[in-house]
Short mmCIF file of C-alpha atoms and ligand atoms in Angstrom, two decimals:
data_model
loop_
_atom_site.label_atom_id
_atom_site.label_comp_id
_atom_site.label_asym_id
_atom_site.label_seq_id
_atom_site.Cartn_x
_atom_site.Cartn_y
_atom_site.Cartn_z
CA UNK V 1 -42.66 31.29 -29.12
CA UNK V 2 -41.45 29.09 -31.98
CA UNK V 3 -44.88 27.72 -32.84
CA UNK V 4 -43.83 25.81 -35.90
CA UNK V 5 -40.41 24.77 -34.73
CA UNK V 6 -39.71 21.14 -34.07
CA UNK V 7 -38.41 20.72 -30.53
CA UNK V 8 -35.87 18.04 -29.80
CA UNK V 9 -35.12 17.13 -26.20
CA UNK V 10 -31.62 15.76 -25.73
CA UNK V 11 -31.12 13.68 -22.58
CA UNK V 12 -27.37 13.24 -22.42
CA UNK V 13 -24.73 13.87 -19.77
CA UNK V 14 -21.67 14.22 -22.02
CA UNK V 15 -21.25 17.95 -22.73
CA UNK V 16 -19.23 17.39 -25.91
CA UNK V 17 -22.02 15.31 -27.44
CA UNK V 18 -24.70 17.78 -26.35
CA UNK V 19 -22.69 20.56 -27.96
CA UNK V 20 -22.22 18.64 -31.19
CA UNK V 21 -25.91 17.71 -31.39
CA UNK V 22 -27.11 21.20 -30.49
CA UNK V 23 -24.94 22.63 -33.24
CA UNK V 24 -26.15 20.25 -35.92
CA UNK V 25 -29.82 20.38 -34.87
CA UNK V 26 -29.85 24.15 -34.85
CA UNK V 27 -28.52 23.97 -38.40
CA UNK V 28 -31.66 21.94 -39.20
CA UNK V 29 -33.71 24.81 -37.62
CA UNK V 30 -34.85 22.67 -34.73
CA UNK V 31 -35.33 23.98 -31.24
CA UNK V 32 -32.95 22.15 -28.96
CA UNK V 33 -33.37 21.58 -25.23
CA UNK V 34 -30.87 19.52 -23.28
CA UNK V 35 -30.96 17.94 -19.84
CA UNK V 36 -28.40 15.65 -18.27
CA UNK V 37 -30.36 13.36 -15.95
CA UNK V 38 -33.50 11.24 -16.03
CA UNK V 39 -34.96 13.35 -13.21
CA UNK V 40 -34.47 16.60 -15.16
CA UNK V 41 -35.90 15.03 -18.30
CA UNK V 42 -39.04 14.03 -16.41
CA UNK V 43 -39.30 17.50 -14.93
CA UNK V 44 -39.00 18.97 -18.42
CA UNK V 45 -41.79 16.71 -19.70
CA UNK V 46 -44.18 18.00 -17.05
CA UNK V 47 -44.04 21.42 -18.69
CA UNK V 48 -43.38 20.75 -22.34
CA UNK V 49 -43.89 17.98 -24.85
CA UNK V 50 -41.04 17.86 -27.34
CA UNK V 51 -41.51 16.47 -30.85
CA UNK V 52 -38.80 13.91 -30.27
CA UNK V 53 -36.47 12.73 -27.51
CA UNK V 54 -32.91 11.71 -28.06
CA UNK V 55 -32.14 9.56 -25.08
CA UNK V 56 -28.74 8.43 -23.90
CA UNK V 57 -28.51 4.99 -22.40
CA UNK V 58 -26.09 5.73 -19.57
CA UNK V 59 -27.13 8.67 -17.41
CA UNK V 60 -25.87 9.65 -13.95
CA UNK V 61 -29.04 9.01 -11.94
CA UNK V 62 -30.87 6.24 -13.78
CA UNK V 63 -30.62 4.50 -17.13
CA UNK V 64 -32.21 5.95 -20.22
CA UNK V 65 -34.14 2.72 -20.47
CA UNK V 66 -35.79 3.53 -17.15
CA UNK V 67 -36.97 6.87 -18.50
CA UNK V 68 -38.14 5.21 -21.70
CA UNK V 69 -40.36 2.79 -19.75
CA UNK V 70 -41.78 5.67 -17.76
CA UNK V 71 -42.51 7.63 -20.94
CA UNK V 72 -44.24 4.69 -22.58
CA UNK V 73 -46.32 3.99 -19.48
CA UNK V 74 -47.66 7.55 -19.51
CA UNK V 75 -50.80 8.19 -21.53
CA UNK V 76 -49.51 11.57 -22.72
CA UNK V 77 -46.15 10.37 -23.97
CA UNK V 78 -46.98 6.91 -25.23
CA UNK V 79 -46.47 7.93 -28.82
CA UNK V 80 -43.63 10.39 -28.33
CA UNK V 81 -40.83 9.52 -30.77
CA UNK V 82 -37.71 8.36 -28.92
CA UNK V 83 -34.30 7.55 -30.37
CA UNK V 84 -31.88 5.83 -28.00
CA UNK V 85 -28.17 6.58 -28.00
CA UNK V 86 -25.65 4.16 -26.64
CA UNK V 87 -21.89 3.95 -26.31
CA UNK V 88 -21.59 0.42 -27.52
CA UNK V 89 -23.23 -1.34 -30.36
CA UNK V 90 -24.59 -4.07 -28.17
CA UNK V 91 -27.20 -6.20 -29.75
CA UNK V 92 -28.77 -7.01 -26.39
CA UNK V 93 -29.14 -3.34 -25.49
CA UNK V 94 -30.67 -2.71 -28.85
CA UNK V 95 -33.25 -5.43 -28.34
CA UNK V 96 -34.02 -4.23 -24.81
CA UNK V 97 -34.44 -0.67 -26.08
CA UNK V 98 -36.74 -1.62 -28.90
CA UNK V 99 -38.69 -3.94 -26.60
CA UNK V 100 -39.27 -1.04 -24.26
CA UNK V 101 -40.61 1.13 -27.01
CA UNK V 102 -37.67 3.01 -28.55
CA UNK V 103 -38.46 3.98 -32.14
CA UNK V 104 -34.90 3.91 -33.32
CA UNK V 105 -31.43 3.30 -32.07
CA UNK V 106 -28.10 5.02 -32.77
CA UNK V 107 -24.71 3.80 -31.56
CA UNK V 108 -21.90 6.13 -30.58
CA UNK V 109 -19.83 7.30 -32.29
CA UNK V 110 -22.39 8.47 -34.82
CA UNK V 111 -22.47 10.96 -37.63
CA UNK V 112 -24.66 13.96 -36.72
CA UNK V 113 -25.74 14.15 -40.33
CA UNK V 114 -26.96 10.57 -40.29
CA UNK V 115 -28.67 11.11 -36.95
CA UNK V 116 -30.47 14.19 -38.33
CA UNK V 117 -31.64 12.13 -41.29
CA UNK V 118 -32.94 9.42 -38.96
CA UNK V 119 -34.75 12.05 -36.88
CA UNK V 120 -36.41 13.50 -39.96
CA UNK V 121 -37.49 10.05 -41.10
CA UNK V 122 -38.91 9.24 -37.69
CA UNK V 123 -40.77 12.54 -37.41
CA UNK V 124 -42.32 11.94 -40.80
CA UNK V 125 -43.30 8.43 -39.84
CA UNK V 126 -44.73 9.35 -36.44
CA UNK V 127 -46.34 12.69 -37.17
CA UNK V 128 -48.05 13.12 -40.50
CA UNK V 129 -48.05 16.89 -39.90
CA UNK V 130 -44.30 16.91 -40.46
CA UNK V 131 -44.79 15.90 -44.04
CA UNK V 132 -43.41 18.08 -46.81
CA UNK V 133 -46.11 17.03 -49.23
CA UNK V 134 -49.12 19.20 -49.97
CA UNK V 135 -52.16 18.41 -47.87
CA UNK V 136 -55.73 18.92 -48.97
CA UNK V 137 -59.36 18.67 -47.95
CA UNK V 138 -62.03 19.59 -50.47
CA UNK V 139 -61.05 22.98 -51.92
CA UNK V 140 -58.34 23.67 -49.32
CA UNK V 141 -54.70 22.96 -50.16
CA UNK V 142 -51.85 23.57 -47.74
CA UNK V 143 -48.27 23.60 -49.01
CA UNK V 144 -45.82 23.08 -46.13
CA UNK V 145 -42.87 24.03 -48.32
CA UNK V 146 -43.84 27.63 -48.89
CA UNK V 147 -46.34 27.97 -46.03
CA UNK V 148 -49.20 28.85 -48.32
CA UNK V 149 -52.86 27.88 -48.15
CA UNK V 150 -55.24 28.10 -51.08
CA UNK V 151 -59.01 27.77 -51.19
CA UNK V 152 -60.29 26.99 -54.69
CA UNK V 153 -56.84 27.94 -56.02
CA UNK V 154 -56.96 31.37 -54.37
CA UNK V 155 -54.20 32.07 -51.89
CA UNK V 156 -55.61 33.12 -48.52
CA UNK V 157 -54.18 35.19 -45.70
CA UNK V 158 -53.62 33.00 -42.69
CA UNK V 159 -51.92 33.60 -39.36
CA UNK V 160 -49.06 31.55 -38.08
CA UNK V 161 -50.98 29.70 -35.38
CA UNK V 162 -53.95 29.09 -37.69
CA UNK V 163 -51.61 27.66 -40.30
CA UNK V 164 -50.20 25.22 -37.79
CA UNK V 165 -53.64 24.31 -36.55
CA UNK V 166 -54.90 23.70 -40.09
CA UNK V 167 -51.86 21.59 -40.86
CA UNK V 168 -52.54 19.45 -37.82
CA UNK V 169 -56.21 19.02 -38.74
CA UNK V 170 -55.33 18.11 -42.32
CA UNK V 171 -52.92 15.49 -41.06
CA UNK V 172 -55.63 13.95 -38.87
CA UNK V 173 -58.93 14.32 -40.72
CA UNK V 174 -62.22 13.01 -39.33
CA UNK V 175 -60.85 12.81 -35.81
CA UNK V 176 -62.07 14.82 -32.84
CA UNK V 177 -59.49 16.58 -30.70
CA UNK V 178 -60.15 18.19 -27.37
CA UNK V 179 -58.85 21.68 -26.68
CA UNK V 180 -56.15 20.34 -24.43
CA UNK V 181 -55.09 17.80 -27.04
CA UNK V 182 -54.86 20.55 -29.62
CA UNK V 183 -52.81 22.66 -27.24
CA UNK V 184 -50.53 19.76 -26.63
CA UNK V 185 -50.19 18.64 -30.24
CA UNK V 186 -50.23 21.98 -31.99
CA UNK V 187 -48.62 24.31 -29.47
CA UNK V 188 -46.68 21.67 -27.61
CA UNK V 189 -46.35 23.78 -24.52
CA UNK V 190 -49.38 23.38 -22.33
CA UNK V 191 -47.98 25.59 -19.59
CA UNK V 192 -48.19 28.81 -21.59
CA UNK V 193 -51.50 28.94 -23.43
CA UNK V 194 -55.01 28.67 -22.04
CA UNK V 195 -57.60 26.37 -23.57
CA UNK V 196 -59.76 29.35 -24.53
CA UNK V 197 -56.96 30.38 -26.87
CA UNK V 198 -57.73 27.33 -28.98
CA UNK V 199 -61.26 28.65 -29.56
CA UNK V 200 -59.89 31.99 -30.67
CA UNK V 201 -57.57 30.37 -33.19
CA UNK V 202 -60.29 28.04 -34.47
CA UNK V 203 -62.53 31.06 -35.07
CA UNK V 204 -59.73 32.83 -36.91
CA UNK V 205 -58.99 29.73 -38.93
CA UNK V 206 -62.63 29.44 -40.02
CA UNK V 207 -62.66 33.10 -40.97
CA UNK V 208 -59.48 32.66 -43.01
CA UNK V 209 -60.92 29.63 -44.80
CA UNK V 210 -63.95 31.61 -45.99
CA UNK V 211 -66.16 29.38 -48.12
CA UNK V 212 -64.35 26.30 -46.74
CA UNK V 213 -65.02 27.20 -43.10
CA UNK V 214 -67.43 24.27 -42.82
CA UNK V 215 -64.41 21.91 -42.75
CA UNK V 216 -63.58 22.81 -39.16
CA UNK V 217 -66.37 21.39 -37.07
CA UNK V 218 -67.20 21.97 -33.44
CA UNK V 219 -68.05 18.73 -31.71
CA UNK V 220 -70.16 19.66 -28.74
CA UNK V 221 -68.54 19.13 -25.35
CA UNK V 222 -65.63 17.34 -27.04
CA UNK V 223 -63.63 19.71 -29.16
CA UNK V 224 -62.94 20.21 -32.83
CA UNK V 225 -62.38 18.17 -35.94
CA UNK V 226 -61.73 18.57 -39.62
CA UNK V 227 -64.32 16.78 -41.67
CA UNK V 228 -65.33 16.96 -45.29
CA UNK V 229 -68.62 15.32 -44.42
CA UNK V 230 -71.67 17.52 -44.46
CA UNK V 231 -73.06 15.94 -41.30
CA UNK V 232 -75.34 18.32 -39.46
CA UNK V 233 -74.47 16.62 -36.17
CA UNK V 234 -71.09 18.22 -36.23
CA UNK V 235 -72.17 21.63 -37.42
CA UNK V 236 -72.15 24.29 -34.81
CA UNK V 237 -72.06 27.98 -35.43
CA UNK V 238 -70.84 28.79 -31.94
CA1 LIG U 1 -23.97 9.06 -20.92
#
């Protein structure tokens, strides 16, 4: 299911560019999905939330700018990283794009290598869980580079989904997330997994953390959070 893979949605109608981008993104181990119209992009977004959208300006049905406005107006996609692509380096387009909420802007022709670098930079900026630095809370340390987790310097056994969940929590400490938010942010594909699955993975994560299980708190009727605080309000043995 590609749980830890970064998904890039390419919205572009020129097959040669899609091919070039797909090739270079797959080399960066990203999952690539491509659609060629605004309508298909919107359809895609109803089923999956990519980590980043690469959005062409000129599309056959509507402009990329139109899709961008729609994305930014939607509560679910407000913060979705978007890089606009355009054929001409037009300053006015650039301003319009940035005004409408594009995070970055790349003019054609572009170097795929440079574009990949810009994507990486944007992902790091927008999603702390894409960091390559070690993340920690109390005795727990997660190293994204080798996929290891230690508790009090002891390496623990942790499943793939639990690793991803822990990474997300460590990137957003002291914040409550609902089950559906966790599904969306951690699994990124809300069509496939049920909300109950989140509970199962949280239980497994706590088990894996052993003595540090207190970090993952159940917040009644809201969801879960990672907190180093010993507040009894957030403790729940359910
Ligand atoms: Ca185009």
